[in-house]
Amino acid sequence: MNRVVGSERIHIEIAAHEIADLLDDFAPGADAFEATKKLHRILTDAHRVFAPELSPPSQGDQVT
């Protein structure tokens, strides 16, 4: 945890095998806070890196 005034934030470590479970539990709606959407994007990107065979293609992927 960073307690420096003006830079307060937390740093978390999530095991690769836990990311899919979090994504299953965590689906922010359109009205979610921007921080929630950012966390979801981070988890999705990490899941694609650690378990590409289990991850659906992203909008940026080309399907041929």
mmCIF file of C-alpha atoms in Angstrom:
data_model
loop_
_atom_site.group_PDB
_atom_site.id
_atom_site.type_symbol
_atom_site.label_atom_id
_atom_site.label_comp_id
_atom_site.label_asym_id
_atom_site.label_seq_id
_atom_site.Cartn_x
_atom_site.Cartn_y
_atom_site.Cartn_z
ATOM 1 C CA MET A 1 0.000 0.000 0.000
ATOM 2 C CA ASN A 2 1.357 3.410 -0.963
ATOM 3 C CA ARG A 3 0.565 5.986 1.729
ATOM 4 C CA VAL A 4 2.542 8.881 0.226
ATOM 5 C CA VAL A 5 0.302 11.943 0.294
ATOM 6 C CA GLY A 6 -1.019 12.620 -3.185
ATOM 7 C CA SER A 7 -0.071 9.144 -4.413
ATOM 8 C CA GLU A 8 -2.221 6.965 -2.186
ATOM 9 C CA ARG A 9 -2.955 3.679 -3.948
ATOM 10 C CA ILE A 10 -2.924 -0.058 -3.488
ATOM 11 C CA HIS A 11 -0.938 -2.674 -5.350
ATOM 12 C CA ILE A 12 -2.338 -6.178 -5.534
ATOM 13 C CA GLU A 13 -0.964 -9.441 -6.821
ATOM 14 C CA ILE A 14 -3.351 -11.950 -8.343
ATOM 15 C CA ALA A 15 -2.221 -15.448 -9.258
ATOM 16 C CA ALA A 16 -2.682 -16.255 -12.943
ATOM 17 C CA HIS A 17 -5.031 -19.129 -12.133
ATOM 18 C CA GLU A 18 -7.333 -16.786 -10.171
ATOM 19 C CA ILE A 19 -7.896 -14.274 -12.975
ATOM 20 C CA ALA A 20 -10.574 -16.315 -14.760
ATOM 21 C CA ASP A 21 -12.480 -16.723 -11.485
ATOM 22 C CA LEU A 22 -12.427 -12.977 -10.914
ATOM 23 C CA LEU A 23 -13.629 -12.313 -14.444
ATOM 24 C CA ASP A 24 -16.485 -14.787 -13.938
ATOM 25 C CA ASP A 25 -17.579 -12.846 -10.836
ATOM 26 C CA PHE A 26 -16.863 -9.406 -12.226
ATOM 27 C CA ALA A 27 -18.813 -7.940 -15.149
ATOM 28 C CA PRO A 28 -19.136 -4.171 -14.844
ATOM 29 C CA GLY A 29 -22.193 -2.601 -16.437
ATOM 30 C CA ALA A 30 -22.259 0.467 -18.642
ATOM 31 C CA ASP A 31 -22.871 2.643 -15.582
ATOM 32 C CA ALA A 32 -19.800 1.336 -13.714
ATOM 33 C CA PHE A 33 -17.158 3.745 -12.467
ATOM 34 C CA GLU A 34 -14.208 4.315 -14.807
ATOM 35 C CA ALA A 35 -11.867 2.718 -12.237
ATOM 36 C CA THR A 36 -14.016 -0.435 -12.295
ATOM 37 C CA LYS A 37 -13.890 -0.562 -16.094
ATOM 38 C CA LYS A 38 -10.109 -0.068 -15.994
ATOM 39 C CA LEU A 39 -9.669 -2.921 -13.517
ATOM 40 C CA HIS A 40 -11.801 -5.163 -15.718
ATOM 41 C CA ARG A 41 -9.653 -4.277 -18.766
ATOM 42 C CA ILE A 42 -6.479 -5.057 -16.804
ATOM 43 C CA LEU A 43 -7.853 -8.442 -15.724
ATOM 44 C CA THR A 44 -9.024 -9.229 -19.264
ATOM 45 C CA ASP A 45 -5.646 -8.309 -20.760
ATOM 46 C CA ALA A 46 -3.818 -10.373 -18.131
ATOM 47 C CA HIS A 47 -6.071 -13.350 -18.780
ATOM 48 C CA ARG A 48 -5.354 -13.116 -22.515
ATOM 49 C CA VAL A 49 -1.596 -13.162 -21.775
ATOM 50 C CA PHE A 50 -1.592 -15.971 -19.204
ATOM 51 C CA ALA A 51 -4.327 -18.159 -20.733
ATOM 52 C CA PRO A 52 -4.727 -17.237 -24.417
ATOM 53 C CA GLU A 53 -6.297 -20.604 -25.222
ATOM 54 C CA LEU A 54 -9.120 -19.853 -22.764
ATOM 55 C CA SER A 55 -9.665 -16.213 -23.700
ATOM 56 C CA PRO A 56 -12.114 -15.036 -26.328
ATOM 57 C CA PRO A 57 -10.626 -12.879 -29.076
ATOM 58 C CA SER A 58 -10.639 -9.158 -28.420
ATOM 59 C CA GLN A 59 -12.061 -6.560 -30.750
ATOM 60 C CA GLY A 60 -8.524 -5.928 -32.013
ATOM 61 C CA ASP A 61 -7.946 -9.538 -33.046
ATOM 62 C CA GLN A 62 -8.536 -10.468 -36.656
ATOM 63 C CA VAL A 63 -10.511 -13.641 -37.182
ATOM 64 C CA THR A 64 -9.789 -15.373 -40.467
#
